[in-house]
Amino acid sequence: MRYISIKNLPNMIGDEAWVRGWLHHVRRQGKLIFLVIRDPTGFVQAVVKPLIGEEKFKIAEKLTRETAVIAKGIIKEDKRAPYNNIELQLITINPVISNALPELEYEIRPDSGPQVMLDKRHLVLRGEQASDIMRFRDFITRSFRKFFFSRDFVEVTPSIIVQTQVEGGSTLFAFKYFEQEAYLTQSSQLYLETVLPSLGNVFCALPSFRAEKSRTRRHLTEYTHIEAEMPWFEFEDLLDFMEDMIIHVYTKAKESIIPSKFDQKITIPSKPFERVSYEKTIDLLREYELKGESGEYLEHGDDITEGPERALVDRIGKPTFLTHFPTGMKPFYMKVNEKNPEIMNAADLLLPNVGEIIGGSQREDDLEVLLERMKEEGLDPKPYYWYIDQRKYGTVPHSGFGLGLERTVQAMLNLDHIREACLYPRLINRATP
Ligand code: 4AD
């Protein structure tokens, strides 16, 4: 039997076609049964009329939502039909294997709270909105890969199991690795740096883990981290590269109809993006009357927390680099500015709706400064011998960044919560399903 993908049905008006899929909706109206059949390519309204025959009508009457079906029908043009102005007038329809359980078992209703939605995530993912987000995420992931490959990057997969920290000890997930202690990686950056001398530009798209105690709308404990590292890249090269990458991804995203379904208009940003130094940010926050979570204005030397960071970029209304953080505010691997050792050659990229989606920097290539910075952070250099070796054997200026894929999707579709941008979100109180 040749089954037709639902997306191809509009080209076959008047023909008979076999389709297979799942019942997205089931509705009785007088003597008619209206069904919406879903396959991975789309939705089609199907109608069962009594003239299908008594026996077949009885089978159709018993069909429940989410039953997998195979069906044959005639494709008719119908301006009232909810999908593509066509309707499938069924000649036959049969459940595959068995009818699905009655709808009540679902427990997903418009007023279901977030916990029910998360418990039933495996069923929520069959819905139009959740599957649109997953498709958009796939689309965006591909566009990142495409961009990297167009610039001759090599994709690598460093291990998730590590024995070093990258972003501070407080968010490490530690576990027993046979007789030793190990961690789930916070970032693959240090490993990417090790292959620059042989592979050149490298990237990875892997899970990173953060034991984040904060419950915010943009924090996960496991997220997909797109990280890249480039040799011979100084700070300006890095900003330029990130701009090109984001413009590429926005240009691709504009080709997708999914953002419009979320009332989002994709505006392709232009180069150069807004750049605001840390010092200037603190002043701007005061000027724009944007206070911190405590209700006070941030002072020079304070961390820029999520609330004011997001308020600032929402106010600016376009992608913005926050640059040159005070030395010591950011991790040991970031390069201390040659002219002003008080600041670092680092930049976060902020997007409206979410705030920070990228953390990037030029890397400290001076062995002495690196060791000093590790000391200041209380890091024992021993487990980092392989990282420190990079500075001993042919170091060059280099830079890189890490981008949170879920935050990027969240920002582009203006999703309320980052959990909607993951297949199965991992949150402070949730590691299931
Ligand atoms: O700024 P972060 O911590 O930077 C690093 O890990 C660098 N070592 C990356 C690198 O340079 N290769 O994280 C980078 C990005 C953030 O901007 C954010 O988008 C995302 O990772 N991120 C999270 N996303 C979701 N949930 C969390 N808990 C996240 N923590 C970071």
Coordinates of C-alpha atoms and ligand atoms in Angstrom, one line a residue:
M1 CA 0.0 0.0 0.0
R2 CA 1.3 3.5 -0.8
Y3 CA 0.5 6.0 1.9
I4 CA 0.4 9.7 1.0
S5 CA 2.0 12.2 3.4
I6 CA -0.7 14.6 4.6
K7 CA 1.3 17.6 3.3
N8 CA 0.9 16.3 -0.2
L9 CA -2.9 15.9 -0.1
P10 CA -3.7 19.5 -1.3
N11 CA -2.1 18.6 -4.7
M12 CA -4.4 15.6 -5.2
I13 CA -7.9 17.1 -5.1
G14 CA -10.5 14.6 -6.5
D15 CA -8.2 11.6 -6.0
E16 CA -8.4 8.8 -3.6
A17 CA -5.6 8.4 -1.1
W18 CA -4.5 6.2 1.7
V19 CA -3.1 8.0 4.8
R20 CA -1.9 6.9 8.1
G21 CA -1.4 8.8 11.3
W22 CA -3.0 9.6 14.7
L23 CA -6.3 11.0 15.6
H24 CA -5.6 14.5 16.8
H25 CA -9.3 15.4 17.3
V26 CA -12.6 13.4 17.3
R27 CA -15.9 15.2 17.2
R28 CA -19.5 14.0 16.5
Q29 CA -21.8 16.4 14.9
G30 CA -25.3 15.0 14.2
K31 CA -24.9 12.0 11.9
L32 CA -21.3 12.9 11.0
I33 CA -18.0 12.2 12.6
F34 CA -15.3 14.7 12.1
L35 CA -11.7 13.6 12.7
V36 CA -8.5 15.4 12.4
I37 CA -5.7 13.0 11.3
R38 CA -2.1 14.0 12.1
D39 CA 1.1 12.7 10.6
P40 CA 4.6 14.1 10.9
T41 CA 3.9 16.3 7.9
G42 CA 0.7 18.0 8.9
F43 CA -3.0 17.7 9.7
V44 CA -6.1 17.0 7.7
Q45 CA -9.8 17.0 8.5
A46 CA -11.5 13.8 7.7
V47 CA -15.3 13.1 7.7
V48 CA -17.2 9.9 8.2
K49 CA -20.7 9.9 6.7
P50 CA -23.3 7.2 7.3
L51 CA -23.1 6.2 3.6
I52 CA -19.7 4.7 4.5
G53 CA -21.8 1.7 5.5
E54 CA -23.2 0.5 8.8
E55 CA -20.3 -1.7 9.8
K56 CA -17.6 0.8 9.0
F57 CA -19.6 3.6 10.7
K58 CA -19.7 1.5 13.9
I59 CA -15.9 1.2 13.8
A60 CA -15.5 4.9 13.3
E61 CA -17.9 5.7 16.1
K62 CA -15.6 3.9 18.6
L63 CA -12.5 5.7 17.5
T64 CA -10.8 7.7 20.3
R65 CA -8.4 10.6 20.3
E66 CA -4.7 9.5 19.7
T67 CA -5.7 6.2 18.1
A68 CA -3.3 5.3 15.3
V69 CA -5.3 4.8 12.1
I70 CA -5.0 3.9 8.5
A71 CA -7.7 5.4 6.3
K72 CA -8.7 5.8 2.7
G73 CA -10.7 8.8 1.4
I74 CA -11.5 11.1 -1.4
I75 CA -9.8 14.5 -1.3
K76 CA -12.3 17.3 -1.6
E77 CA -11.8 21.0 -1.7
D78 CA -13.7 22.6 1.2
K79 CA -13.2 26.2 2.2
R80 CA -14.6 25.6 5.7
A81 CA -12.1 22.9 6.5
P82 CA -9.6 24.0 9.1
Y83 CA -6.5 22.8 7.4
N84 CA -5.4 23.7 3.8
N85 CA -9.1 24.0 2.6
I86 CA -9.4 20.3 2.0
E87 CA -11.3 17.5 3.6
L88 CA -10.9 13.8 3.3
Q89 CA -14.2 12.0 2.8
L90 CA -13.5 8.7 4.2
I91 CA -14.2 5.4 2.4
T92 CA -12.7 3.3 5.1
I93 CA -10.9 3.9 8.4
N94 CA -9.4 1.3 10.9
P95 CA -7.5 1.6 14.1
V96 CA -4.0 0.1 14.1
I97 CA -3.5 -2.4 16.8
S98 CA -6.2 -1.0 19.1
N99 CA -8.2 2.1 20.1
A100 CA -6.4 4.6 22.4
L101 CA -7.7 4.9 25.9
P102 CA -10.5 7.3 26.4
E103 CA -9.5 11.0 26.4
L104 CA -10.1 11.4 30.1
E105 CA -7.0 9.4 30.8
Y106 CA -5.0 12.3 29.3
E107 CA -5.7 14.8 32.1
I108 CA -4.3 17.6 29.8
R109 CA -6.7 20.5 29.6
P110 CA -6.2 24.1 28.9
D111 CA -6.2 24.8 32.6
S112 CA -3.8 22.0 33.5
G113 CA -1.1 23.5 35.7
P114 CA 2.6 23.3 34.7
Q115 CA 3.3 20.2 36.9
V116 CA 0.6 18.2 35.0
M117 CA 2.0 19.4 31.7
L118 CA 5.5 18.2 32.8
D119 CA 4.3 14.9 34.1
K120 CA 2.5 14.3 30.8
R121 CA 5.2 15.8 28.7
H122 CA 5.3 12.6 26.6
L123 CA 1.7 13.3 25.5
V124 CA 2.0 17.1 25.5
L125 CA 4.7 16.6 22.8
R126 CA 2.0 15.3 20.5
G127 CA 0.3 18.7 20.6
E128 CA 0.7 21.3 17.8
Q129 CA 2.5 23.9 19.9
A130 CA 5.0 21.6 21.5
S131 CA 5.8 19.9 18.2
D132 CA 6.2 23.2 16.5
I133 CA 8.7 24.3 19.1
M134 CA 10.7 21.0 18.6
R135 CA 10.7 21.5 14.8
F136 CA 11.9 25.0 15.2
R137 CA 14.6 23.9 17.6
D138 CA 15.7 21.3 15.0
F139 CA 15.7 24.0 12.3
I140 CA 17.8 26.3 14.4
T141 CA 20.3 23.6 15.4
R142 CA 20.8 22.7 11.7
S143 CA 21.4 26.4 10.9
F144 CA 24.1 26.6 13.5
R145 CA 25.8 23.5 12.1
K146 CA 25.4 24.8 8.6
F147 CA 27.1 28.0 9.6
F148 CA 30.0 26.2 11.3
F149 CA 30.6 23.9 8.3
S150 CA 30.5 26.8 5.9
R151 CA 33.5 28.1 7.8
D152 CA 35.4 24.8 7.8
F153 CA 34.8 23.9 11.4
V154 CA 35.3 20.3 12.7
E155 CA 32.6 18.9 15.0
V156 CA 33.9 17.0 18.0
T157 CA 32.3 15.3 21.0
P158 CA 34.3 15.8 24.2
S159 CA 33.4 13.6 27.1
I160 CA 30.5 14.5 29.4
I161 CA 32.3 12.8 32.3
V162 CA 35.1 15.1 33.6
Q163 CA 37.2 15.8 36.7
T164 CA 37.6 19.5 36.3
Q165 CA 35.2 22.5 36.7
V166 CA 34.8 25.3 34.3
E167 CA 32.2 27.6 35.7
G168 CA 32.6 27.4 39.4
G169 CA 32.2 24.7 42.0
S170 CA 28.8 25.7 43.2
T171 CA 26.9 24.3 40.2
L172 CA 28.8 21.0 39.7
F173 CA 27.0 17.7 39.7
A174 CA 29.5 15.3 41.4
F175 CA 29.1 11.6 41.3
K176 CA 31.2 8.5 42.2
Y177 CA 33.0 7.2 39.2
F178 CA 34.1 3.8 40.4
E179 CA 36.7 4.7 43.1
Q180 CA 37.1 8.4 42.0
E181 CA 35.0 11.5 42.1
A182 CA 33.9 12.9 38.8
Y183 CA 31.5 15.5 37.5
L184 CA 29.0 16.0 34.7
T185 CA 30.6 18.6 32.5
Q186 CA 29.5 22.3 32.8
S187 CA 31.2 23.2 29.5
S188 CA 33.3 21.4 26.9
Q189 CA 35.3 24.6 26.3
L190 CA 38.6 23.5 27.9
Y191 CA 38.6 20.3 25.8
L192 CA 37.8 22.2 22.6
E193 CA 40.9 24.4 23.3
T194 CA 43.1 21.3 23.3
V195 CA 42.5 20.4 19.7
L196 CA 43.0 23.9 18.2
P197 CA 46.6 23.1 17.2
S198 CA 45.6 20.1 15.1
L199 CA 42.0 20.7 14.0
G200 CA 41.8 24.4 13.9
N201 CA 38.2 25.8 14.3
V202 CA 36.1 23.3 16.3
F203 CA 32.6 23.1 17.7
C204 CA 30.4 20.8 19.7
A205 CA 26.7 20.6 20.4
L206 CA 26.4 18.6 23.6
P207 CA 24.6 18.6 26.9
S208 CA 26.1 20.7 29.7
F209 CA 25.0 20.3 33.3
R210 CA 24.5 22.9 36.1
A211 CA 23.3 22.1 39.6
E212 CA 21.5 25.5 39.5
K213 CA 19.5 26.0 42.7
S214 CA 17.7 28.9 41.2
R215 CA 14.2 28.5 39.9
T216 CA 14.0 31.0 37.1
R217 CA 12.3 31.0 33.7
R218 CA 15.7 30.5 31.9
H219 CA 17.6 27.9 34.0
L220 CA 17.8 24.2 33.4
T221 CA 20.0 21.7 35.1
E222 CA 20.8 20.0 31.7
Y223 CA 20.9 22.0 28.5
T224 CA 22.2 21.8 25.0
H225 CA 25.4 23.8 24.8
I226 CA 26.7 24.9 21.4
E227 CA 30.4 25.7 21.9
A228 CA 33.0 26.9 19.5
E229 CA 36.7 27.6 19.7
M230 CA 38.9 29.4 17.2
P231 CA 42.7 29.8 17.0
W232 CA 44.2 33.1 15.9
F233 CA 41.1 34.9 17.1
E234 CA 41.4 38.0 19.1
F235 CA 38.5 39.7 20.9
E236 CA 37.2 41.8 18.0
D237 CA 37.4 38.7 15.7
L238 CA 35.2 36.9 18.2
L239 CA 32.5 39.6 18.3
D240 CA 32.5 39.8 14.6
F241 CA 32.2 36.0 14.3
M242 CA 29.3 35.8 16.8
E243 CA 27.5 38.6 14.9
D244 CA 27.8 36.7 11.6
M245 CA 26.6 33.5 13.2
I246 CA 23.5 35.2 14.8
I247 CA 22.7 37.0 11.6
H248 CA 22.9 33.7 9.7
V249 CA 20.6 31.9 12.2
Y250 CA 18.1 34.8 12.2
T251 CA 18.1 34.8 8.4
K252 CA 17.3 31.1 8.4
A253 CA 14.7 31.5 11.1
K254 CA 12.9 34.0 8.9
E255 CA 12.3 31.2 6.4
S256 CA 10.3 29.3 9.0
I257 CA 6.6 30.0 9.5
I258 CA 6.8 28.8 13.1
P259 CA 7.7 32.1 14.8
S260 CA 4.6 33.7 13.3
K261 CA 2.5 31.0 14.9
F262 CA 3.9 32.4 18.2
D263 CA 3.2 36.0 17.2
Q264 CA 6.9 36.6 16.8
K265 CA 8.4 38.6 14.0
I266 CA 12.0 37.7 13.2
T267 CA 13.9 40.9 12.5
I268 CA 17.4 40.2 11.2
P269 CA 19.9 42.2 13.2
S270 CA 22.5 44.2 11.5
K271 CA 26.2 44.6 12.2
P272 CA 27.7 45.9 14.5
F273 CA 25.4 44.8 17.3
E274 CA 25.0 47.2 20.3
R275 CA 28.0 46.9 22.6
V276 CA 27.8 48.1 26.2
S277 CA 30.7 47.7 28.6
Y278 CA 30.0 46.5 32.1
E279 CA 30.8 49.9 33.5
K280 CA 28.5 51.6 31.1
T281 CA 25.7 49.0 31.8
I282 CA 25.7 49.9 35.5
D283 CA 25.3 53.6 34.6
L284 CA 22.6 52.8 32.0
L285 CA 20.6 50.8 34.4
R286 CA 20.4 53.8 36.7
E287 CA 19.6 56.1 33.7
Y288 CA 16.8 53.8 32.6
E289 CA 15.6 53.4 36.2
L290 CA 16.0 49.6 36.1
K291 CA 16.7 48.2 39.6
G292 CA 18.0 44.9 40.8
E293 CA 16.0 42.1 42.3
S294 CA 16.5 43.6 45.8
G295 CA 14.8 46.8 44.7
E296 CA 18.1 48.8 44.7
Y297 CA 20.2 50.1 41.8
L298 CA 23.3 47.9 41.0
E299 CA 26.6 49.4 42.1
H300 CA 29.9 49.2 40.2
G301 CA 31.3 45.8 41.1
D302 CA 27.9 44.0 41.5
D303 CA 27.0 41.0 39.4
I304 CA 24.5 41.9 36.7
T305 CA 21.7 39.6 37.7
E306 CA 18.9 38.2 35.5
G307 CA 16.3 40.8 36.2
P308 CA 18.2 44.0 35.3
E309 CA 20.0 42.3 32.5
R310 CA 16.8 41.3 30.8
A311 CA 15.1 44.6 31.5
L312 CA 18.1 46.4 29.8
V313 CA 18.0 44.3 26.6
D314 CA 14.2 44.5 26.4
R315 CA 14.6 48.3 26.6
I316 CA 17.3 48.3 23.9
G317 CA 15.2 45.9 21.9
K318 CA 17.9 44.1 19.9
P319 CA 20.8 41.8 20.3
T320 CA 23.4 43.4 22.6
F321 CA 26.9 42.5 23.7
L322 CA 27.7 43.1 27.3
T323 CA 31.5 43.4 27.4
H324 CA 34.6 43.9 29.5
F325 CA 33.5 42.5 32.9
P326 CA 35.8 43.3 35.9
T327 CA 38.6 40.8 36.3
G328 CA 37.6 38.3 38.9
M329 CA 33.9 38.5 38.2
K330 CA 34.2 35.9 35.4
P331 CA 36.1 32.6 35.3
F332 CA 39.9 32.1 35.3
Y333 CA 40.2 31.2 31.6
M334 CA 39.1 34.6 30.2
K335 CA 41.8 36.9 29.0
V336 CA 42.8 39.9 31.1
N337 CA 42.8 43.0 28.9
E338 CA 46.4 44.0 28.0
K339 CA 45.8 47.7 28.4
N340 CA 43.6 47.6 31.5
P341 CA 44.2 44.6 33.8
E342 CA 41.0 45.5 35.7
I343 CA 38.8 44.2 32.9
M344 CA 38.5 41.0 30.8
N345 CA 38.1 40.5 27.1
A346 CA 34.8 38.9 27.6
A347 CA 31.3 39.4 26.1
D348 CA 27.9 38.0 26.8
L349 CA 25.3 38.3 24.1
L350 CA 21.9 39.3 25.3
L351 CA 18.6 38.8 23.4
P352 CA 15.3 40.5 24.2
N353 CA 12.8 38.2 26.0
V354 CA 15.5 36.2 27.7
G355 CA 18.8 38.0 28.3
E356 CA 22.1 36.1 28.1
I357 CA 22.2 33.4 25.4
I358 CA 26.0 33.4 24.8
G359 CA 29.0 33.7 27.1
G360 CA 32.2 34.2 25.2
S361 CA 35.7 35.5 25.6
Q362 CA 39.2 35.6 24.3
R363 CA 41.2 33.0 26.3
E364 CA 44.1 33.7 28.6
D365 CA 47.1 32.6 26.7
D366 CA 49.8 33.8 29.1
L367 CA 50.8 30.9 31.3
E368 CA 51.8 33.0 34.3
V369 CA 48.5 35.0 34.3
L370 CA 46.5 31.9 33.9
L371 CA 48.1 30.2 36.9
E372 CA 47.7 33.3 38.9
R373 CA 44.0 33.5 38.0
M374 CA 43.5 29.9 38.9
K375 CA 45.2 30.5 42.3
E376 CA 42.8 33.5 42.9
E377 CA 39.9 31.2 42.2
G378 CA 41.3 28.5 44.6
L379 CA 41.7 26.0 41.8
D380 CA 44.3 23.3 42.2
P381 CA 46.3 23.3 38.9
K382 CA 47.0 19.5 39.1
P383 CA 43.9 18.2 37.5
Y384 CA 44.2 20.9 34.8
Y385 CA 47.7 19.7 33.7
W386 CA 46.4 18.9 30.2
Y387 CA 44.8 22.4 29.9
I388 CA 47.9 24.2 31.3
D389 CA 50.0 22.2 28.8
Q390 CA 48.3 24.1 26.0
R391 CA 50.1 27.2 27.2
K392 CA 53.4 25.4 27.2
Y393 CA 53.3 23.9 23.7
G394 CA 52.7 26.5 21.1
T395 CA 49.9 28.7 22.5
V396 CA 48.3 31.3 20.1
P397 CA 45.7 34.0 20.7
H398 CA 42.4 32.2 20.6
S399 CA 38.8 32.8 21.5
G400 CA 35.5 31.0 21.8
F401 CA 32.0 30.9 23.2
G402 CA 29.1 28.8 24.5
L403 CA 25.5 29.3 23.4
G404 CA 22.5 27.9 25.2
L405 CA 20.3 26.4 22.5
E406 CA 17.1 26.3 24.7
R407 CA 17.5 30.0 25.6
T408 CA 18.0 30.9 22.0
V409 CA 14.8 29.1 21.0
Q410 CA 13.0 30.7 24.0
A411 CA 14.1 34.1 23.0
M412 CA 13.2 33.7 19.3
L413 CA 9.7 32.3 20.0
N414 CA 9.2 34.5 23.1
L415 CA 8.4 31.4 25.3
D416 CA 7.4 32.1 28.9
H417 CA 9.6 29.4 30.2
I418 CA 12.7 27.6 29.0
R419 CA 11.1 24.2 29.8
E420 CA 9.0 24.6 26.7
A421 CA 12.2 24.6 24.5
C422 CA 13.3 21.1 25.7
L423 CA 12.1 17.7 24.8
Y424 CA 12.2 16.5 28.4
P425 CA 13.3 19.4 30.7
R426 CA 15.5 18.8 33.7
L427 CA 14.7 21.2 36.4
I428 CA 15.7 21.6 40.1
N429 CA 12.8 19.3 41.2
R430 CA 12.4 17.2 38.1
A431 CA 14.3 14.5 36.3
T432 CA 11.3 12.6 34.8
P433 CA 9.9 11.6 32.4
Ligands
4AD1 O1 28.1 31.7 30.3 P1 28.4 30.2 30.5 O2 28.4 29.6 31.8 O3 29.8 30.0 29.7 C1 30.4 28.8 29.6 O4 30.1 27.7 30.1 C2 31.6 28.9 28.8 N1 32.7 27.9 29.3 C3 31.2 28.5 27.4 C4 32.3 28.7 26.4 O5 32.9 29.7 26.3 N2 32.6 27.7 25.6 O6 27.3 29.4 29.6 C5 27.2 29.7 28.2 C6 25.7 29.7 27.9 C7 24.9 30.8 28.6 O7 25.1 32.1 27.9 C8 23.5 30.3 28.5 O8 22.9 30.5 27.2 C9 23.7 28.8 28.6 O9 25.1 28.5 28.3 N3 23.4 28.4 30.0 C10 22.3 27.8 30.4 N4 21.2 27.5 29.7 C11 20.2 26.9 30.4 N5 20.2 26.6 31.8 C12 21.3 26.9 32.5 N6 21.4 26.6 33.8 C13 22.4 27.6 31.8 N7 23.7 28.0 32.2 C14 24.3 28.5 31.1

